[in-house]
Coordinates of C-alpha atoms in Angstrom, one line a residue:
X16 CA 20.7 -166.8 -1.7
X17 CA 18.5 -164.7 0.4
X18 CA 21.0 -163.2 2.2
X19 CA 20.6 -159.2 1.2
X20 CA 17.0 -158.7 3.2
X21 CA 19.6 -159.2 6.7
X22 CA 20.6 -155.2 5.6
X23 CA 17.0 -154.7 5.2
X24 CA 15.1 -155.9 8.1
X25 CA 18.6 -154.0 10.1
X26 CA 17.4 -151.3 8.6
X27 CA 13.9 -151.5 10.5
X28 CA 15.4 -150.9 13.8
X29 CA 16.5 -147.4 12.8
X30 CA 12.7 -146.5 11.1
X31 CA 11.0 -146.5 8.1
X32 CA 13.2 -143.9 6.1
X33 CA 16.2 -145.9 6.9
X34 CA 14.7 -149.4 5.9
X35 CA 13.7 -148.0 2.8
X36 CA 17.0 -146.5 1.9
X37 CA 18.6 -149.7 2.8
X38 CA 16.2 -151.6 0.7
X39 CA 16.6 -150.4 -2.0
X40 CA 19.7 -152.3 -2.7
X41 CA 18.4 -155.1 -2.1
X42 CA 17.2 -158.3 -4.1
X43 CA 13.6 -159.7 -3.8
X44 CA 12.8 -162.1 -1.1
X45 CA 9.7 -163.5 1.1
X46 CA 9.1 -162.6 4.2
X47 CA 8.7 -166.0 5.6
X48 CA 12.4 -166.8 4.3
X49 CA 14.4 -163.5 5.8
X50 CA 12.0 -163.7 9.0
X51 CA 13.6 -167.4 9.5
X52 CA 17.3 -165.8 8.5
X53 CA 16.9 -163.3 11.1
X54 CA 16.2 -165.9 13.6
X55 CA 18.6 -168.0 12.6
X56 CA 21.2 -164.7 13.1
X57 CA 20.2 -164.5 16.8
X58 CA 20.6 -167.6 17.8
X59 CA 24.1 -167.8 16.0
X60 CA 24.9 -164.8 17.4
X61 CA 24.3 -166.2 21.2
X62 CA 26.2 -169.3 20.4
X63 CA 29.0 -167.1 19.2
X64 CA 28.8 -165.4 22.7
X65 CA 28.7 -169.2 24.5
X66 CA 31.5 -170.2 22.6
X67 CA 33.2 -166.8 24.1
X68 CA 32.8 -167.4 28.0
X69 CA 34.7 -170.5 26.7
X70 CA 38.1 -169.0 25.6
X71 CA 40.7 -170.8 28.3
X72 CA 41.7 -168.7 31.2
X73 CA 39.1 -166.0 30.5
X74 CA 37.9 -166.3 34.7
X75 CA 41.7 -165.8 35.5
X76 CA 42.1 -162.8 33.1
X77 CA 38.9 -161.4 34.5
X78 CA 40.0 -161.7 37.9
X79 CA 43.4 -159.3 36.8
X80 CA 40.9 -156.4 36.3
X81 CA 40.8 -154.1 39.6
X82 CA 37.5 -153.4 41.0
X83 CA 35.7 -156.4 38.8
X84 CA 35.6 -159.7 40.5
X85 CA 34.5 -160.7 43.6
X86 CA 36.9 -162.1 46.0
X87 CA 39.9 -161.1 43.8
X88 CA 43.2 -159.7 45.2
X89 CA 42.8 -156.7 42.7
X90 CA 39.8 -156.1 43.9
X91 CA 38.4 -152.5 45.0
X92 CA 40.6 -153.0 48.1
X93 CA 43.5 -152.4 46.0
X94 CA 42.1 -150.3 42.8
X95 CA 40.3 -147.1 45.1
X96 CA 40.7 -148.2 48.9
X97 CA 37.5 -149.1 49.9
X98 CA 37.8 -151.3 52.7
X99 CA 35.5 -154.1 52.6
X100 CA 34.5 -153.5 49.7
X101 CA 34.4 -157.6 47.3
X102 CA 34.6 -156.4 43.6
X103 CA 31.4 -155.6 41.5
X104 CA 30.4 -159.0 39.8
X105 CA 30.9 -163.0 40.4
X106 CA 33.1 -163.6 37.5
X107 CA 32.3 -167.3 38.0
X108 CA 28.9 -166.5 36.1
X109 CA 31.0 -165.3 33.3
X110 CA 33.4 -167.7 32.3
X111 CA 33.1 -171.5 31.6
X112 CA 30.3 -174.2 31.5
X113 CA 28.4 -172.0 33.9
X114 CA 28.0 -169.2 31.9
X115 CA 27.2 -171.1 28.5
X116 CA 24.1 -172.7 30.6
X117 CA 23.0 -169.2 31.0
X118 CA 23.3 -168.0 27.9
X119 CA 21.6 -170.8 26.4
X120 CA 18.7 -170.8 28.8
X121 CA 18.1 -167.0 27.6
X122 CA 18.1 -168.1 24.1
X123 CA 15.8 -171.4 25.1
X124 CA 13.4 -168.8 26.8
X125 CA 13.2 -166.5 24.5
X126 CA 12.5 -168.9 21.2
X127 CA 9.8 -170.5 23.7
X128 CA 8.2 -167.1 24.4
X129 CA 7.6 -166.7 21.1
X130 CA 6.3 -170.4 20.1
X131 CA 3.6 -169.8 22.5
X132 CA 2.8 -166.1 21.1
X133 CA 2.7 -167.8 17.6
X134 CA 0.4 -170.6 18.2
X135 CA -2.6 -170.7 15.8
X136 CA -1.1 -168.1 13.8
X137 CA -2.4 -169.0 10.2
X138 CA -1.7 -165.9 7.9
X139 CA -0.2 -162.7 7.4
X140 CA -2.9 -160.9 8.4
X141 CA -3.1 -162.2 12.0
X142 CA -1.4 -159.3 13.7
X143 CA 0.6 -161.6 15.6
X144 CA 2.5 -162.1 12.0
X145 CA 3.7 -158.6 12.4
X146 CA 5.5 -159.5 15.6
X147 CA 6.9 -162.6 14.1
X148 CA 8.3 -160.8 10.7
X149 CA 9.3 -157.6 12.3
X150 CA 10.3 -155.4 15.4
X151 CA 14.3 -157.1 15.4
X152 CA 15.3 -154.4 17.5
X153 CA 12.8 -154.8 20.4
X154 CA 13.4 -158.9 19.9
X155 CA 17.6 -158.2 20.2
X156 CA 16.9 -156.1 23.4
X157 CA 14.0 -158.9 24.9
X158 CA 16.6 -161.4 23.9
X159 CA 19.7 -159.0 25.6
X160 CA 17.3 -158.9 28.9
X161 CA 16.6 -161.9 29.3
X162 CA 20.4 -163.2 28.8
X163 CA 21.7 -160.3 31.5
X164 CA 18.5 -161.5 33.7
X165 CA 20.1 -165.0 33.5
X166 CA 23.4 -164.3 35.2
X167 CA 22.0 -163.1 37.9
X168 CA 20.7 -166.7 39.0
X169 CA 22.8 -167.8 42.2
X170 CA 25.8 -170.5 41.7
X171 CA 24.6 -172.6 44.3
X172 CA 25.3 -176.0 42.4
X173 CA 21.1 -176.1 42.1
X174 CA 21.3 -175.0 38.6
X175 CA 23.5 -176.5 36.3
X176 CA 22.7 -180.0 37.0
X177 CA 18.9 -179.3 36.5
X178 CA 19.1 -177.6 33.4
X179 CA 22.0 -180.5 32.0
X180 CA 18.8 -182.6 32.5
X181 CA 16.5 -180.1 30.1
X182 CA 19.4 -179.9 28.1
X183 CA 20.1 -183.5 27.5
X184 CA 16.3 -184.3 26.7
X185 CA 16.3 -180.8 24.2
X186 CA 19.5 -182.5 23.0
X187 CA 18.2 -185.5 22.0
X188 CA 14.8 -184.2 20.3
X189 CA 17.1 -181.9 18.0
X190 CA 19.2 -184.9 17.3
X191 CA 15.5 -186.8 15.6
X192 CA 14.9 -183.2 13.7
X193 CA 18.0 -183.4 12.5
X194 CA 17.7 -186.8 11.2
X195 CA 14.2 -185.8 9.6
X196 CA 16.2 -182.7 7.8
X197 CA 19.1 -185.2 7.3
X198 CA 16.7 -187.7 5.4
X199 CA 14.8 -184.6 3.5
X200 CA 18.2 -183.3 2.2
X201 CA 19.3 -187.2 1.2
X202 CA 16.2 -187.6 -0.3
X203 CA 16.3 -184.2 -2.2
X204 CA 19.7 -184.4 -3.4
X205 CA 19.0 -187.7 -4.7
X206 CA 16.3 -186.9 -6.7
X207 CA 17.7 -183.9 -8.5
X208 CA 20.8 -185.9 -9.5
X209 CA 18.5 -188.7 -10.8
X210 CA 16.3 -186.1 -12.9
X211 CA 18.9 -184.3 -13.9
X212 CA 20.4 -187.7 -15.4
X213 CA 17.3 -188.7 -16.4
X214 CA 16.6 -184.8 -18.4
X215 CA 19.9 -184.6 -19.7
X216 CA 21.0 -188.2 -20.5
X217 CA 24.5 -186.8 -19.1
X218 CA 26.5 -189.4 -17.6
X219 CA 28.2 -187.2 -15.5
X220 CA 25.7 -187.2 -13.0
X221 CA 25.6 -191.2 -12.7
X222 CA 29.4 -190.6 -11.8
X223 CA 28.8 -188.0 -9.4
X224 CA 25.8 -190.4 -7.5
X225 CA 28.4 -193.1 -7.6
X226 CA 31.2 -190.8 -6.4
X227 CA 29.3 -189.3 -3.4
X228 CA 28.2 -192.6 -2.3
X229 CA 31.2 -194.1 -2.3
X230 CA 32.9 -191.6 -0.4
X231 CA 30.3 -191.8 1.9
X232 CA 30.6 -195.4 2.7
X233 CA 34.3 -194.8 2.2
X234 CA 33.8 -192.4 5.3
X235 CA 32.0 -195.1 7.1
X236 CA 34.5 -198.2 6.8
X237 CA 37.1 -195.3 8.0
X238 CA 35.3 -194.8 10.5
X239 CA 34.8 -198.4 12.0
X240 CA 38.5 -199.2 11.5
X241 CA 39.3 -196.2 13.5
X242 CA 36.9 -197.2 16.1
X243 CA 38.2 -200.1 16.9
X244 CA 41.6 -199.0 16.8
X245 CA 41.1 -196.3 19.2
X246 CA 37.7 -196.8 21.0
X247 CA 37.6 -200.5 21.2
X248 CA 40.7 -201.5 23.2
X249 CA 41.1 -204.2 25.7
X250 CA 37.9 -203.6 28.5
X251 CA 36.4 -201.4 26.3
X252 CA 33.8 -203.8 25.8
X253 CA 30.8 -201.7 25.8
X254 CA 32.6 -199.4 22.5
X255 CA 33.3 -202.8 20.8
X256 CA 29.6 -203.4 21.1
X257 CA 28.4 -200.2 19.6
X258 CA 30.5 -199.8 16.8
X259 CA 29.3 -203.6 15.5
X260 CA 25.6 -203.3 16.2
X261 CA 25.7 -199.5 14.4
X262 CA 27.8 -201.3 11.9
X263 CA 25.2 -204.1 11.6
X264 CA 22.6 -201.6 11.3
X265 CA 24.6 -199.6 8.2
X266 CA 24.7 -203.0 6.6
X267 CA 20.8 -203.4 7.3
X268 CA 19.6 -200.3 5.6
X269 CA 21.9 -200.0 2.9
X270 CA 20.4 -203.5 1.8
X271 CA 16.9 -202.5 2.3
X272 CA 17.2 -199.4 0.4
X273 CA 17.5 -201.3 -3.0
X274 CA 15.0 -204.5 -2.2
X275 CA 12.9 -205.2 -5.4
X276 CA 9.9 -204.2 -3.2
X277 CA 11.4 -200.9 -2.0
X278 CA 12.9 -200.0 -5.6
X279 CA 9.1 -200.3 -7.3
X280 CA 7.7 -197.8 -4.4
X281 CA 10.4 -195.8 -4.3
X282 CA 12.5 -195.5 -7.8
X283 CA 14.6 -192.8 -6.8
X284 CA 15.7 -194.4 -3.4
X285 CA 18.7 -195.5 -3.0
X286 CA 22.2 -196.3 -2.3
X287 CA 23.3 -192.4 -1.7
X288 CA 20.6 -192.0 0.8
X289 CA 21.7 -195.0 2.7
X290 CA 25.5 -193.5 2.5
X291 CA 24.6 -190.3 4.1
X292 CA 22.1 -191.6 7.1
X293 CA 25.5 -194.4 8.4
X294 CA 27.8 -191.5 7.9
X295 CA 25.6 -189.7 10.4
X296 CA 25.0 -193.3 12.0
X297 CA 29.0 -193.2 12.8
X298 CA 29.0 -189.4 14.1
X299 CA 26.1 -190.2 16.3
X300 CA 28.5 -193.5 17.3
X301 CA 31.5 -191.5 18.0
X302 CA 30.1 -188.7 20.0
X303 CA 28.6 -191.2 22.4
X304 CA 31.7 -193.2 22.5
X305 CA 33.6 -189.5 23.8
X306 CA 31.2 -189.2 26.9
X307 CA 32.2 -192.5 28.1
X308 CA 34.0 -192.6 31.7
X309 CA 36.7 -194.2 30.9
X310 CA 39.4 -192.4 29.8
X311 CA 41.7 -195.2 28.3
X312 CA 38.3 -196.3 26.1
X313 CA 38.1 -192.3 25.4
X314 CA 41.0 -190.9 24.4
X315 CA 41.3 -186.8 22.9
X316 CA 42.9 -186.3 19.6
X317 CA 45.7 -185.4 21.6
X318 CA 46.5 -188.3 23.2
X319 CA 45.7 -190.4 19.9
X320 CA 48.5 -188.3 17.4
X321 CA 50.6 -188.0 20.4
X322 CA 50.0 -190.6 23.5
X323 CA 53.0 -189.2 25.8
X324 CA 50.9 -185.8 26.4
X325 CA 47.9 -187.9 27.3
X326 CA 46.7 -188.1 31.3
X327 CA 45.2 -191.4 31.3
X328 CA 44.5 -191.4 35.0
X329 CA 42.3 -188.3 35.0
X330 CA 38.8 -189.2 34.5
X331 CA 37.8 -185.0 34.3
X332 CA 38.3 -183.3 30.9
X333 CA 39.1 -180.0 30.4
X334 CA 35.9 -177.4 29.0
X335 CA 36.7 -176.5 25.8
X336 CA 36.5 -176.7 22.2
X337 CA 37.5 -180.7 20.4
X338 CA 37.0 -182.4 17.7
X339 CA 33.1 -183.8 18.6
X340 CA 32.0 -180.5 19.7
X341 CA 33.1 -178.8 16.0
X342 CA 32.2 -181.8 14.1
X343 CA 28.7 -181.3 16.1
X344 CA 28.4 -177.9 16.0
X345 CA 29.2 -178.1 12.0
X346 CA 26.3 -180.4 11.8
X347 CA 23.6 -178.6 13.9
X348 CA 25.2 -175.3 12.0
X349 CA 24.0 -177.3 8.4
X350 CA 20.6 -178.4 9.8
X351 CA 19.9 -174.3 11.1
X352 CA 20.9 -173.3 7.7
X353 CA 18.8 -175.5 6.0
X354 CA 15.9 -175.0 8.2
X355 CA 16.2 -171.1 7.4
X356 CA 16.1 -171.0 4.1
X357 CA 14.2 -174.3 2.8
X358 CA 10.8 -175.1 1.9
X359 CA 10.0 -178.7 1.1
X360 CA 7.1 -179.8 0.2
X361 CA 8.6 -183.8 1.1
X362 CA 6.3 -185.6 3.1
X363 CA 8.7 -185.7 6.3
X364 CA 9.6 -181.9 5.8
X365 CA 6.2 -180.4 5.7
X366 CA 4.3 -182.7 8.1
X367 CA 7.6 -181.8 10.6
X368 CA 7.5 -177.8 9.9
X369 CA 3.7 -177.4 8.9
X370 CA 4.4 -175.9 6.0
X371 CA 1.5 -174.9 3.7
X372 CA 1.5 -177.0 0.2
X373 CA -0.7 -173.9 -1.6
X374 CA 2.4 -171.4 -0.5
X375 CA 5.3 -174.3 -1.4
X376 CA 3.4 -174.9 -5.2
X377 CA 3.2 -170.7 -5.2
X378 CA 6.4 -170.0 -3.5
X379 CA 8.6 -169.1 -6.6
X380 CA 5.6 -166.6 -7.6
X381 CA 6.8 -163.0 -6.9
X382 CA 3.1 -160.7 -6.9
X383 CA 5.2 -157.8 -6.6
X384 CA 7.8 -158.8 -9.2
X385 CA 6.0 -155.7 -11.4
X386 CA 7.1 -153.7 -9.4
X387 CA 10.5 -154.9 -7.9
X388 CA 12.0 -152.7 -11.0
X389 CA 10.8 -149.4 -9.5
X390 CA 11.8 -150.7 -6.0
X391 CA 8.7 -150.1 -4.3
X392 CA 9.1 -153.6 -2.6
X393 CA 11.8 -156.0 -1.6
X394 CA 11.0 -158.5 1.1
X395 CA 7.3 -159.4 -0.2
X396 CA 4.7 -160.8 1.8
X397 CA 4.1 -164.5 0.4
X398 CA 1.8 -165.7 3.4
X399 CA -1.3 -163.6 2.7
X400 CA -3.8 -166.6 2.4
X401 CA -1.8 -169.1 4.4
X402 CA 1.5 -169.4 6.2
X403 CA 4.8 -171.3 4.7
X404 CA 5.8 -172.6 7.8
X405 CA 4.6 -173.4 11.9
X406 CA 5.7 -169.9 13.5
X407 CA 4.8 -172.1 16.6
X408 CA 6.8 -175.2 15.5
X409 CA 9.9 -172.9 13.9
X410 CA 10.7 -171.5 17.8
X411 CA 10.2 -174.7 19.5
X412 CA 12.9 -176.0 17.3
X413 CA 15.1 -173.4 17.3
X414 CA 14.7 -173.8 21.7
X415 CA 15.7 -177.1 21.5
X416 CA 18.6 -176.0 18.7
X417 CA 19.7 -173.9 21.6
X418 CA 19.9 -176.8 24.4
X419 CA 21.5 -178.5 21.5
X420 CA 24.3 -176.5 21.4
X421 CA 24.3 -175.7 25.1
X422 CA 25.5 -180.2 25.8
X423 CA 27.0 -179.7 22.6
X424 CA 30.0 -177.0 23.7
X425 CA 29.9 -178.8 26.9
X426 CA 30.4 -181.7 25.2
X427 CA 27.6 -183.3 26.9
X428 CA 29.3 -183.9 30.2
X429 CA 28.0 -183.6 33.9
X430 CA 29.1 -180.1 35.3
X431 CA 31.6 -180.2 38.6
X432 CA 30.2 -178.8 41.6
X433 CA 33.9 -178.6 42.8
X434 CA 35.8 -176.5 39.4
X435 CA 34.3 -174.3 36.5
X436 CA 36.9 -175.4 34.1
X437 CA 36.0 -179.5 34.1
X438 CA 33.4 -181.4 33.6
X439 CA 32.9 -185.4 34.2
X440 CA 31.9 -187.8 31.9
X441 CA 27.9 -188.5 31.7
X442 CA 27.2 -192.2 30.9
X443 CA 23.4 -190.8 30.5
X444 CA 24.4 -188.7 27.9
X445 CA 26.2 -191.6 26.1
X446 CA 23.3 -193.7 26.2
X447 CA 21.2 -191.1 24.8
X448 CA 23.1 -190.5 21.6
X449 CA 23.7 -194.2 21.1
X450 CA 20.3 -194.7 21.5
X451 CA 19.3 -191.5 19.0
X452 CA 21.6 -193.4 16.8
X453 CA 19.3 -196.6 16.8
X454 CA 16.4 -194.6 16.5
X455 CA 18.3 -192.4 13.6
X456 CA 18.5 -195.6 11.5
X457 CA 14.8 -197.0 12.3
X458 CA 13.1 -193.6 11.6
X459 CA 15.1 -194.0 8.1
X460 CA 14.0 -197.6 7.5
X461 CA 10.3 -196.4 8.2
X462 CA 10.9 -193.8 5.6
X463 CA 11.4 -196.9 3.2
X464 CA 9.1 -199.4 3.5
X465 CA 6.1 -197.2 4.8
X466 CA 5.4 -196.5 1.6
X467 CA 5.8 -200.3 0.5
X468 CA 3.4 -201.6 2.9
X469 CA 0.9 -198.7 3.6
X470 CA 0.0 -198.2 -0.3
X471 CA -3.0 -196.9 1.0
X472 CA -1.5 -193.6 2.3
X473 CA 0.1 -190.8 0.9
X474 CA 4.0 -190.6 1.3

């Protein structure tokens, strides 16, 4: 789409000359769209690096290294025979749910450094724009800093359980942004298929609406059976209870979303909408249902497809990659996506990202298109009398993006003073996501009948 400007804006770090030659190859795109890629690279790029320091046995494999790790029998002792000498680094900072905390609260920092340089910033020709569209190689070194800066904070147990705290509150925020994109896309989708149908006359897309939403719900009966099957055994109580209200509340706003009332103030909402917001209803569901404490009413994929291998008596898990922490990085992966490269002018998407309706109606308007053939320009500036988005709001969701994904590859449990390679289940982190889930369904019925009652105001 607008991937080609990533080659350009590279090309800054090296100068003028070598953005130019590296340009020129490029296709046409706004600033405000390949600034919001670039982002969206760096903070992929320190997840990738989180999701590193989590590769199993990487602390043991360090400690093999003479002259590395502290404390280490091949240590410097052994590698150049300096006596007394304890190895270079504390390869405890480098390896497990200890060194994905830090990595994440570099990212978190540096996103929030730049919200609060970008507040009030209205147009392209605040110089403060410069800063936010440019400089990627100074930002990649601020951002390398800060991360090295990071793992030098002590491992005295102080840490981790503090910033689980930030986490699990950034954690839950993202969750309601994601819902707000989740609702936007819904919405979107829906309406294109509809005026497509509508344009065309072309019964294939009435099939396709009906398809999607019945694999949808499809998805979402699967998911209840399974539930119960697994999750909902005998004194799992607390599962049982979850899975039917959630249930109850799919049934709710499926049956709201085509009320006679809802239907005249909304013709284009519907069914597929619904589908997609108790599929997301059932993820939100099942990811609280894997923090609970009790390992019988939370059992891995491994012990489902084969219970002999499963441990039922140990209550801490292993740090590591499973299904909810894929399925969720998947997800927040979608939502960062999304975020980069769209610009809605929905009522929920451009009250939530302050985007400007003059540059949304304008947005498809090249001003330099005349010359695009000559190559004089490639990444053109769209944001000259107002910008497309909140530079402010865009980094304080991308920080809580970060503490996202931080809970998210350590599956939201409560780090263990006592190993680096477990972690214990949080029942605080359960209740948050079952609780985002309730609030995930509420925000979507507000989204419906708002505009029913309040005919006064503009939806």
């Amino acid at each position: 789409m607008c991937l080609g400007p990533l080659g350009c804006l590279l090309g800054t770090c090296c100068g003028s000359a070598a953005a130019s030659l590296c340009c020129s190859c490029c296709p046409s795109c706004k600033n405000s769209t390949s600034a919001r890629i670039m982002y969206a690279v760096f903070l992929l790029i320190g997840t990738f690096a989180a999701c590193i320091f989590l590769i199993p046995g990487l602390q043991d494999k360090l400690a093999t290294i003479p002259a590395l790790c502290e404390g280490s029998d091949a240590g410097i002792n052994s590698a150049l025979g300096a006596i007394g000498s304890e190895g270079l680094i504390d390869c405890s900072k480098v390896a497990g749910y200890g060194a994905v905390y830090r990595v994440c609260f570099a990212m978190t920092c540096f996103f929030f450094l730049f919200a609060v340089i970008m507040i009030y910033v209205r147009s392209s020709s605040d110089p403060r724009s410069t800063i936010q569209n440019g400089f990627w190689f100074f930002k990649f070194l601020i951002l390398i800093g800060i991360c090295v800066g990071a793992f030098f904070i002590p491992v005295n147990g102080k840490f981790e359980p503090v910033w689980m705290w930030f986490g699990m509150i950034g954690g839950f925020l993202f969750i309601l942004i994601q819902l707000v994109m989740l609702v936007d896309f819904a919405h979107s989708w829906a309406e294109r298929w509809v005026g497509n149908m509508e344009e065309t006359e072309n019964k294939g897309w009435y099939v396709a609406l009906l398809g999607v939403t019945f694999l949808c719900y499809a998805g979402v009966i699967a998911c209840v059976v399974l539930f119960y099957i697994y999750y909902g055994g005998s004194g799992c109580g607390t599962n049982k209870a979850f899975i039917s209200v959630n249930l109850i509340l799919c049934i709710i706003i499926s049956v709201i979303s085509i009320l006679p009332k809802i239907q005249a103030a909304q013709p284009r909402s519907g069914l597929l909408q619904s589908s997609i917001i108790s599929l997301y209803v059932m993820y939100l569901t099942w990811s609280a249902m894997t923090n609970e404490a009790d390992r019988k009413c939370n059992p891995s994929l491994t012990a489902i497809f084969d219970p002999d291998s499963a441990d039922a008596d140990t209550d801490s898990v292993y740090l590591g990659f499973d299904s909810q922490s894929i399925v969720g990085l998947i997800i927040w992966f979608g939502c960062v996506l999304y975020s980069s490269i769209r610009s809605s002018n929905t009522g929920q998407m451009s009250k939530l990202t302050g985007s400007s309706e003059r540059v949304l109606l304008d947005e498809g308007n090249n001003p330099s298109s005349g010359d695009a053939e000559s190559g004089d320009t490639k990444v053109w500036d769209n944001e000259k009398d107002a910008v497309a988005y909140s530079y402010s709001f865009f980094h304080i969701m991308f920080c809580l993006s970060s503490l996202y994904v931080m809970m998210t590859l350590t599956n939201w449990y409560s780090p263990s003073e006592a190993s680096l390679t477990t972690l214990y289940a949080n029942s605080a982190s359960m209740w948050v996501k079952i609780i985002s889930s309730w609030i995930c369904a509420a925000l979507y019925v507000w989204t419906l009948v708002a505009p029913a009652v309040l005919t006064n105001r503009d939806f």
